[in-house]
GROMACS .gro file of C-alpha atoms in nm:
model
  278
    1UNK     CA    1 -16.948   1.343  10.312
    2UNK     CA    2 -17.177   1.086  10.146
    3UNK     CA    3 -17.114   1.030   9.811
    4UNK     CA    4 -17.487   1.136   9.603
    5UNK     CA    5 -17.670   0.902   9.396
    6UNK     CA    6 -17.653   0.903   9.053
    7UNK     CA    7 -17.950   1.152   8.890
    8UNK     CA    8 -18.203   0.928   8.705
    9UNK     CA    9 -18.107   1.112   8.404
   10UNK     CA   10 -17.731   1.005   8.410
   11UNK     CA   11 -17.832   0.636   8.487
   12UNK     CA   12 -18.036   0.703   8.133
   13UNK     CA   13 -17.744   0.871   7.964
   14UNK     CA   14 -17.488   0.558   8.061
   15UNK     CA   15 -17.766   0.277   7.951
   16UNK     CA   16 -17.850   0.399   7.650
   17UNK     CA   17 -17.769   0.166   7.348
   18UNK     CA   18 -17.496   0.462   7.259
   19UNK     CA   19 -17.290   0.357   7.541
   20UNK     CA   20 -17.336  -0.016   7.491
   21UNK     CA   21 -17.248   0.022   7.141
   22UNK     CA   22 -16.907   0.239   7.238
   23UNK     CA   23 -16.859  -0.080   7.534
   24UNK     CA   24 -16.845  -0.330   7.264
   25UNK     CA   25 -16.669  -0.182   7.053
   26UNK     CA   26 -16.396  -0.139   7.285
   27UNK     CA   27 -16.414  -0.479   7.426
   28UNK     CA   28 -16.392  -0.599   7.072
   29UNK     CA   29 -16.090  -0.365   6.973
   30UNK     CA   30 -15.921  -0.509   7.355
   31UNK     CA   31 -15.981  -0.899   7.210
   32UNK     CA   32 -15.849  -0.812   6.881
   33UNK     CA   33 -15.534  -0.621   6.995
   34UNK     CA   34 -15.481  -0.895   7.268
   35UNK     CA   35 -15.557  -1.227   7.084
   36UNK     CA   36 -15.249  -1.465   6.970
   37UNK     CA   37 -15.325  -1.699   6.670
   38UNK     CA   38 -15.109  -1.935   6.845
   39UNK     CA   39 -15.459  -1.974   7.066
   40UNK     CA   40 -15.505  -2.171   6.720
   41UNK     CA   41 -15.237  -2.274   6.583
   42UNK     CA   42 -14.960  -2.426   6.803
   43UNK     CA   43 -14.617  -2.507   6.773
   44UNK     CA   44 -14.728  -2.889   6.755
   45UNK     CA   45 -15.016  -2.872   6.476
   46UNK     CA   46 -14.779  -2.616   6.249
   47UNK     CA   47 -14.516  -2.900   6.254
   48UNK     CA   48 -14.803  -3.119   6.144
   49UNK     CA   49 -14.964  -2.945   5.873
   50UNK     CA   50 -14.569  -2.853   5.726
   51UNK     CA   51 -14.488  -3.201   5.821
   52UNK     CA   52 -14.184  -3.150   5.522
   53UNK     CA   53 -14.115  -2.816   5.496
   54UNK     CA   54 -13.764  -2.838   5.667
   55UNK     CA   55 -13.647  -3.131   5.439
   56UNK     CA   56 -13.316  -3.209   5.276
   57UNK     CA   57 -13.496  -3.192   4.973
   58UNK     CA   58 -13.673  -2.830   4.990
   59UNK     CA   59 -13.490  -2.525   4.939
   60UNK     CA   60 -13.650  -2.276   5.171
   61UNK     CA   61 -13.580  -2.561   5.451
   62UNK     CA   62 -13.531  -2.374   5.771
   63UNK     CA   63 -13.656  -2.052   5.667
   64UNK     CA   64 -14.052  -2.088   5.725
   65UNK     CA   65 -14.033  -2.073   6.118
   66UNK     CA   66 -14.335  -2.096   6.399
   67UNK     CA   67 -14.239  -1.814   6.558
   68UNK     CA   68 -14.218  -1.602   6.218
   69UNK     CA   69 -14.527  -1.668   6.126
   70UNK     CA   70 -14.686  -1.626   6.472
   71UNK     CA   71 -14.530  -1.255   6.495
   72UNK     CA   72 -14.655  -1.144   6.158
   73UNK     CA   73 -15.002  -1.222   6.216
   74UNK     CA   74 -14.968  -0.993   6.480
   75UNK     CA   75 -14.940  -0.699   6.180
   76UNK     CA   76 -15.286  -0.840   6.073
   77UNK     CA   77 -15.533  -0.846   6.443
   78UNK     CA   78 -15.837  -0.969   6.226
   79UNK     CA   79 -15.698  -1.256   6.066
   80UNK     CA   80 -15.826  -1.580   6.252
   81UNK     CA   81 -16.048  -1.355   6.450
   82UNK     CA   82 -16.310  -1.238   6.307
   83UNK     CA   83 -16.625  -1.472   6.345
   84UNK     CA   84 -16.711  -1.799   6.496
   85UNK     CA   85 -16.464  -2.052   6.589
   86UNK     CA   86 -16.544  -2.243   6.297
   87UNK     CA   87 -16.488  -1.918   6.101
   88UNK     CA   88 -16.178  -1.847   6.233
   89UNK     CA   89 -16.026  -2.215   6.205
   90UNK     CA   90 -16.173  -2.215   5.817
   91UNK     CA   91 -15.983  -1.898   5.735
   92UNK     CA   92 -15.608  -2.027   5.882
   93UNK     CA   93 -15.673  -2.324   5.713
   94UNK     CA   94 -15.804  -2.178   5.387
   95UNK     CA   95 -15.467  -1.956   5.447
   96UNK     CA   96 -15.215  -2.198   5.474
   97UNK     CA   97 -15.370  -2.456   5.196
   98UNK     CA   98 -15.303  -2.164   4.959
   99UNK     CA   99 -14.939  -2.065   5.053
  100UNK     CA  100 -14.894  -2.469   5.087
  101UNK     CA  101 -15.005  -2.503   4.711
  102UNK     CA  102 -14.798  -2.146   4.590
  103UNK     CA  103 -14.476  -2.348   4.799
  104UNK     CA  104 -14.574  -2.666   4.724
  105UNK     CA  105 -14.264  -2.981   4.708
  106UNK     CA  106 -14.489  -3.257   4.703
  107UNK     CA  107 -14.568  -3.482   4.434
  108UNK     CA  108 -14.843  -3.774   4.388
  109UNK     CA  109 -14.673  -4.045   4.595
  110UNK     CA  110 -14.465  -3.854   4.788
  111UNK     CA  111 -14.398  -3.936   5.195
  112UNK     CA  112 -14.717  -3.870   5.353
  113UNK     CA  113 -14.913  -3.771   5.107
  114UNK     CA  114 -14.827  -3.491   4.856
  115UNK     CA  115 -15.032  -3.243   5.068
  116UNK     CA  116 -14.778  -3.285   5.381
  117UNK     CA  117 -14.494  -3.090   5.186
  118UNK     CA  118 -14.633  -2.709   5.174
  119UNK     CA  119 -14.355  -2.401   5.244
  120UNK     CA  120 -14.080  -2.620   5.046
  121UNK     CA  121 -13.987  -2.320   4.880
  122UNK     CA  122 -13.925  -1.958   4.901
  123UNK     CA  123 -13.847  -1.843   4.573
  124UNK     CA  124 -13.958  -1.910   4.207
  125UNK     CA  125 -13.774  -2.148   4.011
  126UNK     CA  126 -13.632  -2.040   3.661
  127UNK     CA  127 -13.878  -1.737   3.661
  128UNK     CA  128 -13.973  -1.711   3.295
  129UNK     CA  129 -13.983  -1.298   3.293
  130UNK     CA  130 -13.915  -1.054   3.555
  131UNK     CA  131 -14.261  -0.984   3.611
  132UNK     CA  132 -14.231  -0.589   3.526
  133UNK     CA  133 -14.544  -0.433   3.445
  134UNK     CA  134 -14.375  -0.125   3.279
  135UNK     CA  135 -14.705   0.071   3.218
  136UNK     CA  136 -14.763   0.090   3.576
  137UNK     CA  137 -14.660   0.421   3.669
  138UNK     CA  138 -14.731   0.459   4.043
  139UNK     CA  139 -14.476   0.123   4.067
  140UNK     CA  140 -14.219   0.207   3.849
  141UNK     CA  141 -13.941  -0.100   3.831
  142UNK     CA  142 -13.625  -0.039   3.943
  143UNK     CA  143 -13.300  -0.131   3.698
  144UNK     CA  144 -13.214  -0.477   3.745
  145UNK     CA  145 -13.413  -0.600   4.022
  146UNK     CA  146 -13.690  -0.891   3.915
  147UNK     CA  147 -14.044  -0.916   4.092
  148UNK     CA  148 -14.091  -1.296   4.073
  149UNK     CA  149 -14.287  -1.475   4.338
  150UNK     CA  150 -14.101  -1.496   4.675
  151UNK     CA  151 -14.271  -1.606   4.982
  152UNK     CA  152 -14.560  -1.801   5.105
  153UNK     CA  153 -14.779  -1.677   4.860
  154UNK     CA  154 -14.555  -1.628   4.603
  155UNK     CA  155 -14.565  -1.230   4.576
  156UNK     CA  156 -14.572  -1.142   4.191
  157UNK     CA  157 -14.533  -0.765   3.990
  158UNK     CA  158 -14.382  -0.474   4.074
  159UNK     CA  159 -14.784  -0.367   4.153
  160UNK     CA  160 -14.757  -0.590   4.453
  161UNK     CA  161 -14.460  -0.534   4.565
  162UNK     CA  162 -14.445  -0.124   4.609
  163UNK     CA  163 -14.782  -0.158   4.797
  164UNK     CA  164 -14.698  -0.409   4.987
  165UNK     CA  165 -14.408  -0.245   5.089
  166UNK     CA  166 -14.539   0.049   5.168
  167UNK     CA  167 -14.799  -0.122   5.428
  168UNK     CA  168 -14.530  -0.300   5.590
  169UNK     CA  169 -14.256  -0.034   5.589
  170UNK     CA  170 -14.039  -0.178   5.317
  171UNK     CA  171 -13.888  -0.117   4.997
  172UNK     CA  172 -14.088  -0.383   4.779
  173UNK     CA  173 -13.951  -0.195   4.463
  174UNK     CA  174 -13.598  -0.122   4.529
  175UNK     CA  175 -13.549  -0.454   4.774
  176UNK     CA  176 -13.755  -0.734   4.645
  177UNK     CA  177 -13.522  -1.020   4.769
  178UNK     CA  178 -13.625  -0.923   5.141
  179UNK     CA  179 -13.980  -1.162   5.036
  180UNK     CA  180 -13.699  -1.446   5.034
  181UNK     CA  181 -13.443  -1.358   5.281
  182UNK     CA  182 -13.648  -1.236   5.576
  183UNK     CA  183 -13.917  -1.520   5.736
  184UNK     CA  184 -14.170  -1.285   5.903
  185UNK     CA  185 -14.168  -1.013   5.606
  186UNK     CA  186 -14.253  -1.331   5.377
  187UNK     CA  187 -14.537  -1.419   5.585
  188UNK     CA  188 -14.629  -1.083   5.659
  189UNK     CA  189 -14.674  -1.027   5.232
  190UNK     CA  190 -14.855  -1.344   5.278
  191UNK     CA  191 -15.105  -1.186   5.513
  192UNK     CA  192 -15.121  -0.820   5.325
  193UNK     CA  193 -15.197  -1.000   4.971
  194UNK     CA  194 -15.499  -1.218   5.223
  195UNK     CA  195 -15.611  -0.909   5.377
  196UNK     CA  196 -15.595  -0.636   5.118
  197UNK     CA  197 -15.915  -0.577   4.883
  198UNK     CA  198 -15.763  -0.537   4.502
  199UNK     CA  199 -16.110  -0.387   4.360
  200UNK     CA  200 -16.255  -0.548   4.190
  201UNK     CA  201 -16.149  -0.786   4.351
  202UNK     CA  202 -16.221  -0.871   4.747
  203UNK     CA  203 -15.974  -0.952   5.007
  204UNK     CA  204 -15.950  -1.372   5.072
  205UNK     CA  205 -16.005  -1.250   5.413
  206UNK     CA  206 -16.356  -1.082   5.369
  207UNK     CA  207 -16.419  -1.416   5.137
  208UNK     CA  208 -16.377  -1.684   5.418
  209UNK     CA  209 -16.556  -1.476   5.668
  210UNK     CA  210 -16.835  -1.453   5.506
  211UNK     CA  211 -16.813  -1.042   5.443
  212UNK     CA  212 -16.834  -1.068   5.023
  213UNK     CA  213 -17.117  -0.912   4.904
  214UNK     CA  214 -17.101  -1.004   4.536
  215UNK     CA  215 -17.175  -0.726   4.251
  216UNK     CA  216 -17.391  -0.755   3.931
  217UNK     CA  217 -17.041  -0.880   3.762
  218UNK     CA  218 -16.989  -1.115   4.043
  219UNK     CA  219 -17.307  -1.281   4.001
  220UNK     CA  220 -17.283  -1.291   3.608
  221UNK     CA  221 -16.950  -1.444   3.661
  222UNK     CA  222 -17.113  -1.737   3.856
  223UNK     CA  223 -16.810  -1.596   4.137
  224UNK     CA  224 -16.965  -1.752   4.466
  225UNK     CA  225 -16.874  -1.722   4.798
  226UNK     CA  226 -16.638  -2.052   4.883
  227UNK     CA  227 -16.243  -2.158   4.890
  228UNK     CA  228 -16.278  -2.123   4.491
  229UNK     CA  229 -16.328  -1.777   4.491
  230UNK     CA  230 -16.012  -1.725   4.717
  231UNK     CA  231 -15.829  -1.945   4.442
  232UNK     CA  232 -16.005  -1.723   4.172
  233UNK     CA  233 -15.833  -1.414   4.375
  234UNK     CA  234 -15.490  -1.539   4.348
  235UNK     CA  235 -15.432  -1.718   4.016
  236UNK     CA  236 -15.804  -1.702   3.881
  237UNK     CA  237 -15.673  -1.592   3.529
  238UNK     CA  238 -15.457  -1.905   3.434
  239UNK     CA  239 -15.645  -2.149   3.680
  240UNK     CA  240 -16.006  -2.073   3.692
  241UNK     CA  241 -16.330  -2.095   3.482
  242UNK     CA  242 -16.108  -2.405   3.289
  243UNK     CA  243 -16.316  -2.707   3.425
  244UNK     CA  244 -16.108  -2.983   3.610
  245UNK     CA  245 -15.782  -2.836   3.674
  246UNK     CA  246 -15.521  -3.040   3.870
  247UNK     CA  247 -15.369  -2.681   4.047
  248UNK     CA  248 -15.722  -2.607   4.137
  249UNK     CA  249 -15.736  -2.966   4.267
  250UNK     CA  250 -15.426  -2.956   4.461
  251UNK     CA  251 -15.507  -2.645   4.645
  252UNK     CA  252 -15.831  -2.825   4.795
  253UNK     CA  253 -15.640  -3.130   4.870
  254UNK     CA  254 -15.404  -2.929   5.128
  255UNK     CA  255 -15.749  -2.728   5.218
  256UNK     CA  256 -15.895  -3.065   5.309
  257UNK     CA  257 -15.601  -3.186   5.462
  258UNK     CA  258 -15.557  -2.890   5.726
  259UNK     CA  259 -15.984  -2.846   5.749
  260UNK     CA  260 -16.008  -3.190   5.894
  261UNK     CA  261 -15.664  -3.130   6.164
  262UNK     CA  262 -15.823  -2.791   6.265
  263UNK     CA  263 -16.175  -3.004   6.287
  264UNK     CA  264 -16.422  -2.801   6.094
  265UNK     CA  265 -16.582  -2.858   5.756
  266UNK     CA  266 -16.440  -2.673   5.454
  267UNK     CA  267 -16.733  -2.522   5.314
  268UNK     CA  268 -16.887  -2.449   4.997
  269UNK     CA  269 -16.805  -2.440   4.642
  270UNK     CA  270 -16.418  -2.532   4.675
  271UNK     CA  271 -16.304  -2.475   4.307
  272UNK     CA  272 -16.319  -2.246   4.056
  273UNK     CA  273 -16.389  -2.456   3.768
  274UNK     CA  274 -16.705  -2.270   3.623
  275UNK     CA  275 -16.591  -1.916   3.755
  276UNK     CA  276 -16.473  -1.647   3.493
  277UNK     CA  277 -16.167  -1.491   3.671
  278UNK     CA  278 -16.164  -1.122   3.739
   0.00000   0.00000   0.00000
């Protein structure tokens, strides 16, 4: 039997921009579900950029490992892969500037620089409170257990650690110290505090991809797309809208450090100096 021709109407039906649309889509979900950031970010240039951070002299030595972080990206498909390759770069290297900066053991003439020492530690040292917000109802605190920064990016408040938790199948409220004791659920916090809109604030993610679409506030708040803004995100209240500020400044000297060894520029409006935080 021969096999019959298509109809004209069904060659219609399958090129219509319906069916294109549902192709891409699936090609793009395929990419995204398939794609390593180690296609970025190899074994060789993450010993470069943490040229320190398995010194004698920093405490979370041996705890920040390639393979940790390369796994926990793997939670988050559209980090490092959403745009063009410039995009993509920017945003890892926007990424770990900030975590360097929150982990930071380097000081002004330190061995190669004080931007070569980021993920030097894991934990906050001599925490000054136990960072409980105790009107925060949905994330009550548990007895005894602190919620000080732990991790690449320093994971603060009992209202980021339930959530967090809860994303990444944890208990951030009852079991805090997992941020400092297990390597890929610190960098996978990392990633969820990156990727996660706060409103009103946007994610860092949606920031360095170019997907912030600033409000009436924003705009009255001079907040502008840029690495700043991503600084404004994470410590904008003590660090931004303050003029020169050297933790602003040494959060775009690791920026510029890893921009220039992943070979792209870094972009616009790098500090937060004339921001008003959220």
């Amino acid at each position: 039997m021969r096999p019959t021709m298509a109809t004209s109407s069904s060659i219609l039906r399958f090129s219509s921009p319906f069916f294109f649309l549902l192709f891409f889509h699936s090609l793009l979900s395929f990419t995204q579900a398939h794609f390593s950031i180690s296609s970025l970010v190899s074994e060789d240039l993450f010993n470069k950029i943490f040229l320190h951070k398995d010194d004698n002299a920093c405490p979370a030595r041996g705890f920040y490992t390639y393979p940790s972080f390369i796994q926990a990206t793997q939670r988050f498909p559209r980090f490092g892969n959403t745009g063009s390759l410039t995009t993509r770069k920017r945003e890892i290297a926007a990424f770990l500037a900030q975590i360097s900066h929150e982990t930071t053991g380097g000081w002004a003439t330190a061995p190669d620089g004080p931007y070569a020492w980021g993920l030097c530690f894991k934990e906050e040292v001599n925490p000054t409170s136990d960072y409980c917000d105790s009107t925060n109802k949905e994330w009550p605190c548990y007895p005894g257990k602190t919620y000080h920064g732990r991790g690449p990016i320093q994971l603060s408040w009992n209202y980021n650690y339930g959530p967090a938790g809860k994303a990444l199948g944890f208990d951030g409220l009852l079991n805090p110290e997992i941020v400092s004791n297990n390597s890929e659920i610190a960098f996978k916090t990392a990633l969820w505090f990156w990727m996660t809109e706060q409103s009103p604030k946007p994610s860092c993610h949606n920031v360095m991809v170019g997907r912030y679409y600033p409000t009436k506030a924003d705009l009255e708040a001079n907040r502008t797309i840029g690495f700043g803004l991503v600084t404004n995100i994470i410590n904008g209240g003590l660090e931004c809208g303050k003029g020169d500020d050297s933790r602003v400044n040494d959060r775009i000297g690791y920026y510029q450090r890893y921009a220039k060894l992943f070979n792209v520029d870094v972009g616009p409006n790098l500090d937060c100096a004339n921001q008003k935080h959220f």
